[in-house]
XYZ file of N, CA and C in Angstrom:
720
model
N -34.196 -12.372 12.864
C -33.175 -11.420 12.376
C -32.126 -11.252 13.504
N -32.454 -11.388 14.740
C -31.507 -11.247 15.832
C -30.414 -12.375 15.798
N -30.755 -13.409 15.082
C -29.711 -14.509 15.020
C -28.827 -14.405 14.087
N -29.014 -13.484 13.043
C -28.042 -13.506 11.913
C -27.410 -12.065 12.052
N -28.025 -11.041 12.297
C -27.576 -9.759 12.299
C -26.810 -9.367 13.517
N -25.580 -8.855 13.286
C -24.576 -8.498 14.442
C -24.439 -6.918 14.285
N -23.851 -6.465 15.512
C -23.820 -5.128 15.566
C -22.701 -4.393 14.695
N -21.613 -5.149 14.533
C -20.538 -4.690 13.571
C -19.628 -5.793 13.261
N -18.520 -5.499 12.565
C -17.733 -6.545 11.851
C -16.904 -7.373 12.886
N -16.467 -6.611 13.966
C -15.784 -7.291 15.193
C -16.829 -8.328 15.752
N -17.892 -7.985 16.169
C -19.043 -8.846 16.699
C -19.301 -10.131 15.777
N -19.500 -9.925 14.567
C -19.814 -10.812 13.425
C -18.613 -11.871 13.409
N -17.434 -11.618 13.557
C -16.266 -12.468 13.506
C -15.762 -13.028 14.931
N -16.533 -12.656 15.881
C -16.101 -12.987 17.145
C -16.280 -14.608 17.306
N -15.198 -15.134 17.688
C -15.187 -16.752 17.759
C -14.833 -17.504 16.512
N -14.638 -16.834 15.507
C -14.531 -17.475 14.149
C -12.947 -17.425 13.855
N -12.313 -16.224 14.171
C -10.913 -16.122 13.732
C -9.789 -16.853 14.603
N -8.969 -17.407 13.783
C -7.614 -18.027 14.370
C -6.495 -17.971 13.455
N -5.345 -18.337 13.752
C -4.342 -18.412 12.901
C -4.461 -19.518 11.891
N -4.033 -19.218 10.788
C -4.019 -20.443 9.713
C -5.165 -20.701 8.958
N -6.278 -19.837 9.117
C -7.429 -20.089 8.334
C -7.437 -20.112 6.851
N -8.170 -20.728 6.227
C -8.379 -20.560 4.716
C -9.740 -19.710 4.549
N -9.639 -18.428 4.078
C -10.818 -17.507 3.899
C -11.015 -17.542 2.286
N -12.354 -17.622 1.998
C -12.742 -17.419 0.809
C -13.361 -15.931 0.686
N -12.720 -15.156 -0.234
C -13.146 -13.755 -0.119
C -13.680 -13.200 -1.443
N -14.982 -12.574 -1.475
C -15.665 -12.069 -2.549
C -15.070 -10.757 -3.030
N -15.321 -10.449 -4.358
C -14.923 -9.076 -4.813
C -14.221 -9.386 -6.105
N -14.320 -8.272 -6.769
C -13.796 -8.317 -8.312
C -12.991 -6.895 -8.392
N -11.648 -7.101 -8.373
C -10.893 -5.532 -8.219
C -11.162 -4.883 -6.903
N -11.718 -3.699 -6.959
C -12.206 -3.066 -5.722
C -13.831 -3.135 -5.645
N -14.337 -3.677 -6.440
C -15.832 -3.785 -6.630
C -16.423 -4.960 -5.741
N -17.299 -4.806 -4.773
C -17.813 -5.723 -4.076
C -16.876 -6.438 -2.961
N -15.928 -5.890 -2.584
C -15.048 -6.377 -1.501
C -15.599 -5.998 -0.052
N -15.505 -7.123 0.707
C -15.985 -6.870 2.194
C -15.116 -6.189 3.074
N -15.063 -4.732 2.900
C -14.178 -3.832 3.397
C -14.224 -3.833 5.006
N -15.499 -3.824 5.501
C -15.550 -3.696 7.032
C -15.040 -5.048 7.702
N -15.298 -6.160 6.978
C -14.806 -7.518 7.486
C -13.475 -7.677 7.362
N -12.939 -7.276 6.278
C -11.423 -7.220 6.101
C -10.605 -6.487 7.064
N -11.296 -5.313 7.489
C -10.603 -4.344 8.453
C -10.456 -5.137 9.851
N -11.661 -5.687 10.056
C -11.889 -6.576 11.353
C -10.818 -7.626 11.554
N -10.635 -8.426 10.271
C -9.680 -9.458 10.367
C -8.414 -8.845 10.581
N -7.916 -7.756 9.830
C -6.571 -7.051 10.146
C -6.385 -6.691 11.635
N -7.332 -6.120 12.079
C -7.263 -5.578 13.592
C -7.230 -6.728 14.596
N -7.649 -8.015 14.151
C -7.657 -9.040 15.190
C -6.252 -9.459 15.285
N -5.391 -9.330 14.363
C -4.077 -9.836 14.549
C -3.783 -11.190 14.180
N -4.671 -11.854 13.679
C -4.496 -13.285 13.314
C -3.490 -13.317 12.143
N -2.857 -14.475 11.890
C -1.841 -14.448 10.936
C -1.825 -15.873 10.184
N -0.907 -15.956 9.356
C -0.744 -17.261 8.533
C -2.107 -17.561 7.716
N -2.618 -16.649 7.238
C -3.994 -16.821 6.528
C -3.739 -17.155 5.070
N -4.678 -18.096 4.671
C -4.613 -18.162 3.111
C -5.964 -17.622 2.642
N -5.982 -16.947 1.596
C -6.950 -16.308 1.042
C -7.212 -16.784 -0.443
N -8.287 -17.222 -0.657
C -8.815 -17.501 -2.017
C -9.756 -16.318 -2.438
N -9.284 -15.752 -3.482
C -10.033 -14.559 -4.002
C -9.499 -14.260 -5.345
N -10.505 -13.605 -6.150
C -10.219 -13.326 -7.536
C -8.742 -12.542 -7.672
N -8.570 -11.486 -6.672
C -7.274 -10.811 -6.659
C -7.074 -10.340 -5.110
N -6.026 -9.711 -4.948
C -5.530 -9.200 -3.772
C -5.641 -7.701 -3.543
N -6.724 -7.186 -4.086
C -7.042 -5.735 -3.995
C -5.789 -4.989 -4.684
N -5.673 -3.790 -4.101
C -4.407 -2.951 -4.479
C -3.721 -2.735 -3.280
N -2.643 -1.836 -3.314
C -1.912 -1.420 -2.128
C -2.783 -0.842 -1.110
N -2.900 -1.413 -0.092
C -3.685 -0.935 1.281
C -5.217 -0.774 1.057
N -5.637 -1.481 0.049
C -7.129 -1.723 -0.119
C -7.475 -3.139 -0.306
N -8.565 -3.587 0.206
C -8.957 -4.895 0.184
C -8.017 -5.877 0.924
N -7.683 -6.883 0.372
C -6.714 -7.837 0.893
C -5.379 -7.286 1.102
N -5.134 -6.297 0.273
C -3.913 -5.553 0.214
C -3.422 -5.076 1.626
N -4.490 -4.768 2.474
C -4.364 -4.287 3.775
C -3.651 -5.263 4.777
N -4.099 -6.634 4.591
C -3.391 -7.696 5.396
C -2.111 -8.167 4.768
N -1.785 -7.728 3.442
C -0.536 -8.027 2.964
C 0.527 -7.017 3.614
N 0.040 -5.898 3.813
C 0.722 -4.853 4.341
C 1.189 -5.178 5.862
N 0.409 -5.837 6.575
C 0.537 -6.327 7.934
C 1.172 -7.572 8.169
N 1.492 -8.272 6.875
C 2.202 -9.499 6.912
C 1.272 -10.689 7.626
N -0.076 -10.533 7.478
C -0.958 -11.471 8.043
C -1.338 -12.638 7.019
N -1.152 -12.523 5.685
C -1.264 -13.438 4.610
C -0.134 -14.284 4.369
N -0.313 -15.687 4.575
C 0.811 -16.490 4.055
C 0.574 -17.083 2.709
N -0.598 -17.322 2.060
C -0.826 -17.747 0.823
C -1.933 -17.093 0.153
N -1.763 -16.812 -1.180
C -2.885 -16.421 -1.886
C -3.258 -17.357 -3.023
N -4.623 -17.643 -3.242
C -4.931 -18.419 -4.266
C -5.885 -17.473 -5.088
N -5.369 -16.965 -6.291
C -5.995 -15.962 -6.963
C -5.759 -15.984 -8.496
N -6.405 -15.194 -9.100
C -6.327 -15.277 -10.555
C -5.700 -14.021 -11.140
N -5.723 -12.878 -10.567
C -5.130 -11.588 -11.032
C -4.561 -10.717 -9.943
N -3.327 -10.412 -9.902
C -2.647 -9.601 -8.929
C -1.848 -8.553 -9.361
N -2.146 -8.036 -10.514
C -1.222 -7.035 -11.239
C -1.264 -5.599 -10.686
N -2.118 -5.401 -9.800
C -2.321 -3.836 -9.394
C -1.634 -3.766 -7.900
N -0.920 -4.784 -7.320
C -0.608 -4.622 -6.059
C 0.939 -4.764 -5.832
N 1.682 -3.710 -5.737
C 3.055 -3.675 -5.637
C 3.495 -4.345 -4.446
N 2.960 -4.391 -3.327
C 3.285 -5.138 -2.210
C 3.158 -6.509 -2.494
N 2.216 -7.073 -2.982
C 1.930 -8.420 -3.403
C 3.294 -8.907 -4.187
N 3.499 -8.113 -5.343
C 4.725 -8.406 -6.172
C 5.963 -8.486 -5.311
N 6.280 -7.609 -4.477
C 7.495 -7.676 -3.746
C 7.638 -8.776 -2.986
N 6.490 -9.123 -2.218
C 6.456 -10.187 -1.210
C 6.793 -11.575 -2.005
N 6.062 -11.554 -3.110
C 6.118 -12.792 -3.928
C 7.519 -13.032 -4.552
N 8.130 -12.071 -4.974
C 9.520 -12.133 -5.720
C 10.541 -12.354 -4.660
N 10.148 -11.940 -3.439
C 11.104 -12.151 -2.304
C 10.927 -13.429 -1.577
N 10.030 -14.264 -2.067
C 9.834 -15.416 -1.343
C 9.003 -15.506 -0.169
N 8.427 -14.244 0.149
C 7.778 -14.093 1.494
C 6.286 -14.556 1.450
N 5.806 -14.687 0.294
C 4.379 -15.083 0.074
C 4.163 -16.224 -0.876
N 3.343 -17.142 -0.597
C 3.171 -18.298 -1.413
C 1.892 -17.993 -2.285
N 1.979 -18.163 -3.532
C 1.075 -18.009 -4.405
C 0.641 -19.053 -5.297
N -0.713 -19.365 -5.442
C -1.174 -20.517 -6.179
C -2.053 -19.673 -7.242
N -1.644 -19.639 -8.471
C -2.487 -18.963 -9.615
C -3.476 -19.938 -10.158
N -4.746 -19.480 -10.282
C -5.730 -20.122 -10.732
C -6.453 -19.540 -11.819
N -6.693 -19.975 -13.054
C -7.522 -19.181 -14.014
C -8.840 -18.608 -13.533
N -9.327 -17.624 -13.904
C -10.299 -16.918 -13.312
C -11.642 -17.856 -13.302
N -11.983 -18.341 -14.425
C -13.128 -19.280 -14.450
C -12.998 -20.448 -13.623
N -11.614 -21.049 -13.616
C -11.496 -22.223 -12.781
C -11.513 -21.956 -11.290
N -11.173 -20.783 -10.997
C -11.362 -20.367 -9.490
C -12.769 -20.328 -9.167
N -13.446 -19.552 -9.855
C -14.845 -19.540 -9.647
C -15.599 -20.788 -9.523
N -15.224 -21.603 -10.465
C -15.852 -23.045 -10.474
C -15.203 -23.859 -9.164
N -14.030 -23.663 -8.735
C -13.527 -24.274 -7.630
C -14.213 -23.992 -6.296
N -14.570 -22.592 -6.170
C -15.503 -22.263 -5.167
C -16.826 -22.884 -5.261
N -17.481 -22.741 -6.331
C -18.725 -23.239 -6.528
C -18.740 -24.678 -6.260
N -17.752 -25.550 -6.670
C -17.656 -26.905 -6.409
C -17.646 -27.064 -4.858
N -16.835 -26.348 -4.276
C -16.755 -26.655 -2.777
C -18.146 -26.378 -2.165
N -18.747 -25.234 -2.529
C -20.014 -25.070 -2.064
C -21.223 -26.147 -2.161
N -20.961 -26.858 -3.381
C -21.906 -27.985 -3.867
C -21.362 -29.376 -3.174
N -20.291 -29.334 -2.454
C -19.690 -30.571 -1.957
C -18.883 -31.486 -2.935
N -18.511 -30.847 -4.022
C -17.800 -31.600 -4.969
C -16.247 -31.397 -4.674
N -15.484 -32.544 -4.428
C -14.069 -32.243 -4.072
C -13.203 -32.174 -5.273
N -13.610 -32.443 -6.511
C -12.731 -31.926 -7.623
C -13.500 -32.201 -8.991
N -13.019 -31.524 -9.982
C -13.515 -31.745 -11.312
C -12.457 -31.545 -12.502
N -12.846 -32.009 -13.593
C -11.956 -31.941 -14.750
C -12.057 -30.906 -15.655
N -11.123 -30.106 -16.113
C -11.278 -29.170 -17.049
C -10.304 -28.781 -18.081
N -10.571 -28.415 -19.230
C -9.595 -28.340 -20.276
C -8.642 -27.115 -20.027
N -9.044 -26.083 -19.253
C -8.397 -24.872 -18.982
C -6.938 -25.176 -18.156
N -5.931 -24.881 -18.922
C -4.629 -24.761 -18.244
C -3.972 -26.070 -18.613
N -4.461 -26.863 -19.425
C -3.807 -28.179 -19.961
C -2.601 -27.799 -20.728
N -1.465 -28.315 -20.401
C -0.317 -27.998 -21.226
C 0.426 -26.861 -20.735
N -0.011 -26.255 -19.509
C 0.741 -24.916 -19.130
C 1.171 -25.183 -17.695
N 1.713 -24.122 -17.131
C 2.298 -24.288 -15.781
C 1.066 -24.565 -14.827
N -0.085 -24.087 -15.080
C -1.238 -24.469 -14.275
C -1.580 -25.847 -14.013
N -1.142 -26.776 -14.923
C -1.517 -28.175 -14.812
C -0.219 -29.039 -14.210
N 0.841 -28.250 -13.890
C 1.889 -28.898 -13.486
C 1.580 -29.587 -12.022
N 2.047 -30.866 -11.880
C 1.727 -31.620 -10.672
C 0.269 -32.056 -10.381
N -0.501 -31.779 -11.516
C -1.856 -32.104 -11.111
C -2.166 -33.441 -11.986
N -3.307 -34.162 -11.478
C -3.685 -35.446 -12.379
C -4.362 -35.024 -13.772
N -4.105 -35.543 -14.841
C -4.909 -35.416 -15.952
C -5.365 -36.635 -16.464
N -6.469 -36.738 -17.245
C -7.066 -37.704 -17.966
C -7.483 -37.324 -19.258
N -7.603 -38.378 -20.089
C -8.258 -38.232 -21.613
C -9.508 -38.639 -21.413
N -10.700 -37.835 -21.893
C -12.022 -38.150 -21.937
C -12.487 -37.972 -23.378
N -13.547 -38.545 -23.759
C -14.165 -38.480 -24.976
C -14.878 -37.133 -24.964
N -14.551 -36.222 -25.674
C -15.325 -34.939 -25.639
C -16.168 -34.755 -27.019
N -16.446 -33.532 -27.137
C -17.275 -33.269 -28.404
C -16.511 -33.328 -29.635
N -15.128 -33.108 -29.521
C -14.106 -33.202 -30.768
C -13.339 -34.397 -30.391
N -13.678 -35.396 -29.930
C -12.881 -36.677 -29.889
C -12.249 -36.705 -28.547
N -11.107 -37.526 -28.298
C -10.493 -37.755 -27.015
C -9.710 -36.431 -26.810
N -9.927 -35.978 -25.617
C -9.444 -34.716 -24.937
C -8.808 -34.796 -23.692
N -7.704 -34.171 -23.476
C -7.045 -34.220 -22.144
C -7.714 -33.123 -21.307
N -7.878 -33.564 -20.126
C -8.415 -32.603 -18.794
C -7.468 -32.596 -17.800
N -7.505 -31.649 -16.993
C -6.972 -31.490 -15.826
C -7.616 -31.595 -14.597
N -7.316 -32.254 -13.438
C -8.060 -32.211 -12.193
C -7.964 -31.079 -11.421
N -8.801 -30.326 -11.127
C -8.875 -29.202 -10.052
C -9.645 -29.554 -8.811
N -9.073 -29.088 -7.846
C -9.735 -29.292 -6.600
C -10.772 -28.296 -5.964
N -11.964 -28.793 -5.551
C -12.866 -27.609 -4.907
C -12.330 -27.091 -3.744
N -12.693 -25.766 -3.495
C -12.192 -25.049 -2.305
C -13.204 -25.205 -1.250
N -12.788 -25.648 -0.097
C -13.593 -25.792 1.104
C -13.007 -24.822 2.201
N -13.579 -23.630 2.232
C -12.993 -22.575 3.023
C -13.582 -22.656 4.520
N -12.753 -22.181 5.595
C -13.149 -22.183 6.821
C -14.188 -21.010 6.997
N -14.077 -19.913 6.346
C -14.889 -18.779 6.551
C -15.006 -18.113 5.105
N -16.226 -17.730 4.872
C -16.379 -16.854 3.476
C -16.813 -15.460 3.984
N -16.284 -14.590 3.379
C -16.402 -13.123 3.643
C -16.838 -12.530 2.318
N -18.090 -11.941 2.358
C -18.553 -11.407 1.058
C -19.384 -10.043 1.386
N -19.445 -9.264 0.250
C -20.093 -7.933 0.354
C -21.356 -8.054 -0.627
N -22.555 -7.558 -0.180
C -23.646 -7.488 -0.856
C -24.298 -6.217 -0.889
N -25.513 -6.085 -1.734
C -25.979 -4.792 -1.803
C -27.245 -4.767 -0.878
N -28.003 -5.951 -0.935
C -29.267 -5.721 -0.025
C -29.350 -7.303 0.552
N -30.042 -7.427 1.850
C -30.402 -8.662 2.392
C -31.740 -8.464 3.236
N -32.498 -9.470 3.207
C -33.678 -9.451 4.075
C -33.243 -9.939 5.478
N -34.278 -9.950 6.364
C -33.932 -10.364 7.732
C -33.550 -11.724 7.859
N -33.803 -12.556 6.869
C -33.673 -14.031 7.163
C -32.251 -14.371 6.490
N -31.649 -13.304 5.649
C -30.232 -13.679 5.108
C -30.436 -13.746 3.774
N -31.370 -13.881 2.983
C -31.519 -13.710 1.502
C -30.756 -12.521 0.897
N -29.937 -12.833 -0.036
C -29.153 -11.671 -0.474
C -29.160 -11.471 -1.884
N -29.011 -10.133 -2.232
C -28.974 -9.533 -3.638
C -27.608 -8.733 -3.846
N -26.909 -9.213 -4.893
C -25.610 -8.470 -5.154
C -25.858 -7.710 -6.311
N -25.119 -6.584 -6.608
C -25.349 -5.527 -7.482
C -24.118 -5.695 -8.450
N -24.729 -6.085 -9.705
C -23.721 -5.933 -10.921
C -22.482 -6.794 -10.809
N -21.352 -6.119 -11.027
C -20.091 -6.786 -11.083
C -19.928 -7.466 -9.720
N -20.532 -7.005 -8.591
C -20.090 -7.544 -7.244
C -20.719 -8.993 -7.169
N -21.531 -9.370 -8.161
C -22.157 -10.617 -8.164
C -21.140 -11.911 -8.591
N -19.984 -11.368 -9.186
C -19.146 -12.399 -10.025
C -18.660 -13.344 -8.949
N -17.746 -12.987 -7.987
C -17.100 -13.781 -6.989
C -17.704 -14.005 -5.878
N -18.577 -13.014 -5.435
C -19.210 -13.151 -4.142
C -20.200 -14.263 -3.859
N -20.889 -14.592 -4.977
C -21.778 -15.868 -4.766
C -21.041 -17.302 -4.596
N -20.103 -17.518 -5.518
C -19.401 -18.828 -5.168
C -18.530 -18.890 -3.803
N -17.953 -17.660 -3.580
C -17.152 -17.577 -2.292
C -18.155 -17.612 -1.123
N -19.242 -17.164 -1.207
C -20.211 -17.317 -0.122
C -20.618 -18.860 0.183
N -20.656 -19.555 -0.830
C -21.213 -21.023 -0.643
C -20.240 -21.881 -0.104
N -18.866 -21.575 -0.398
C -17.922 -22.598 -0.151
C -17.294 -22.382 1.189
N -17.795 -21.627 2.192
C -17.332 -21.381 3.427
C -18.196 -22.168 4.493
N -17.423 -22.652 5.462
C -18.203 -23.417 6.590
C -19.102 -22.395 7.356
N -18.716 -21.144 7.431
C -19.398 -20.045 7.977
C -19.423 -18.947 6.954
N -20.367 -18.449 6.590
C -20.528 -17.266 5.716
C -20.944 -15.884 6.467
N -19.933 -14.943 6.359
C -20.362 -13.611 7.083
C -20.544 -12.677 5.744
N -21.725 -11.946 5.850
C -21.965 -11.043 4.770
C -22.090 -9.640 5.305
N -21.404 -8.562 4.656
C -21.773 -7.438 4.968
C -22.457 -6.601 3.867
N -23.559 -5.912 4.106
C -24.572 -5.494 3.313
C -24.720 -4.026 3.474
N -25.138 -3.414 2.353
C -25.615 -1.917 2.391
C -26.941 -1.641 3.045
N -27.847 -2.548 2.949
C -29.173 -2.461 3.572
C -29.767 -3.583 3.819
N -30.505 -3.597 5.033
C -31.210 -4.814 5.461
C -32.785 -4.284 5.118
N -33.591 -5.259 4.530
C -34.861 -4.918 4.384
C -35.842 -5.853 4.809
N -37.095 -5.677 5.100
C -38.043 -6.722 5.748
C -38.066 -7.899 5.041
N -38.284 -8.970 5.742
C -38.460 -10.465 4.976
C -39.843 -10.232 4.270
N -39.664 -10.801 3.034
C -40.707 -10.718 2.010
C -40.715 -9.529 1.059
N -39.752 -8.722 1.244
C -39.826 -7.500 0.513
C -38.985 -7.609 -0.831
N -38.108 -8.756 -0.817
C -37.389 -8.959 -1.916
C -38.145 -9.929 -2.908
N -37.999 -9.716 -4.196
C -38.481 -10.701 -5.409
C -37.782 -11.870 -5.061
N -38.546 -12.898 -4.969
C -37.843 -14.343 -4.732
C -37.031 -14.641 -6.034
N -37.514 -14.212 -7.168
C -36.830 -14.397 -8.484
C -35.528 -13.785 -8.573
N -35.292 -12.749 -7.712
C -34.177 -11.875 -7.765
C -33.101 -12.115 -6.703
N -33.326 -13.105 -5.841
C -32.314 -13.345 -4.989
C -31.139 -14.303 -5.395
N -30.027 -13.729 -5.153
C -28.867 -14.458 -5.734
C -28.132 -15.448 -4.734
N -28.414 -15.185 -3.415
C -27.667 -16.160 -2.392
C -28.916 -16.507 -1.386
N -29.406 -17.539 -1.360
C -30.453 -17.982 -0.496
C -29.784 -17.825 1.027
N -30.642 -17.452 1.840
C -30.352 -17.328 3.326
C -29.836 -18.435 3.982
N -29.960 -19.741 3.437
C -29.579 -20.895 3.984
C -28.073 -21.089 4.159
N -27.401 -20.178 3.264
C -25.946 -20.134 3.068
C -25.308 -19.002 4.100
N -26.166 -18.237 4.503
C -25.607 -17.139 5.408
C -25.925 -17.380 7.047
N -24.799 -17.264 7.600
C -24.853 -17.390 9.055
C -24.796 -16.135 9.864
N -24.061 -15.208 9.285
C -23.919 -13.899 10.072
C -23.922 -12.663 9.114
N -24.504 -11.567 9.465
C -24.576 -10.420 8.640
C -24.342 -9.194 9.502
N -23.746 -8.140 8.820
C -23.731 -6.785 9.467
C -24.036 -5.818 8.229
N -24.527 -4.554 8.705
C -24.689 -3.522 7.879
C -23.314 -2.559 7.920
N -22.751 -2.615 6.690
C -21.465 -1.920 6.447
C -21.539 -0.373 6.067
N -22.617 0.021 5.534
C -22.858 1.278 5.040
C -22.607 2.313 6.141
N -21.915 3.600 5.593
C -21.965 3.939 4.225
C -20.491 3.491 3.799
N -20.427 3.652 2.360
C -19.266 3.266 1.735
C -18.707 4.379 0.840
N -17.389 4.619 0.696
C -16.844 5.316 -0.287
C -16.381 4.566 -1.490
N -16.941 5.059 -2.650
C -16.565 4.352 -3.774
C -15.073 4.612 -4.286
N -14.406 3.499 -4.351
C -13.058 3.545 -4.708
C -12.809 3.152 -6.006
N -11.792 3.765 -6.826
C -11.458 3.588 -8.148
C -10.131 3.126 -8.393
N -9.844 2.039 -9.054
C -8.485 1.580 -9.128
C -7.638 2.626 -10.138
N -8.227 2.790 -11.375
C -7.604 3.833 -12.201
C -8.484 5.004 -12.567
N -8.157 6.174 -12.111
C -8.847 7.285 -12.588
C -8.362 7.784 -13.864
N -9.232 7.817 -14.882
C -8.847 8.321 -16.220
C -9.811 9.425 -16.522
N -9.023 10.556 -16.904
C -9.829 11.767 -17.203
C -9.259 12.292 -18.389
N -10.028 13.173 -19.098
C -9.524 13.896 -20.237
C -9.363 15.378 -20.026
N -8.467 15.938 -20.663
C -8.134 17.444 -20.330
C -9.459 18.263 -20.785
N -9.524 19.318 -20.012
C -10.637 20.166 -20.298
C -10.517 20.875 -21.628
N -11.551 20.851 -22.512
C -11.263 21.622 -23.916
C -11.290 23.072 -23.697
N -10.745 23.768 -24.481
C -10.622 25.129 -24.470
C -11.966 25.701 -24.852
N -12.445 26.828 -24.031
C -13.662 27.537 -24.288
C -13.659 28.089 -25.649
């Protein structure tokens, strides 16, 4: 346990951060984002970072915090519609953006984690997504079909957020947080996980482990957390 568990986010990232890193970051909206680790990256002052993540959080939450401090050079993402600062920087030419369809982005991370440098997919063929990329025609289930080549993502660091982990680094994610955290975790040279709870080795159901400990190099306990909501929708109170 002492080999993987660190006292806090600063300690867990010690020796890993430098300018120009490619960071794979887990999370889906504000669900399952590695809040403590992203705060530590921001506070370190490193810059010219490239983030591969489903989205850039919202203004001043998630990766949005690092956009505010101008530490992000490029985003590889699927959805960025809830971040006004992201929009402003992109339209002003201050931020490079590589849009990737959501399933393609998850597969690019998964491919990188499996050591696969590229794969062909039908997603994006004939659209802006395919511009500048190699394409080929293969015999598919419906006859000859065009596919576009997508590159696997090989990140310098993976930052992910989990629900539970045991002392050896076996990890369990909760519900929606499982979406991008798993492939993001596998594609980093070093994977740092923040969890809500560490449990004794052997206490997790082996069939319920989502990320084996072999992928995890460093861990912290980040709890307690405040549940953040992107859009709070309520109805008016009915008259008595």
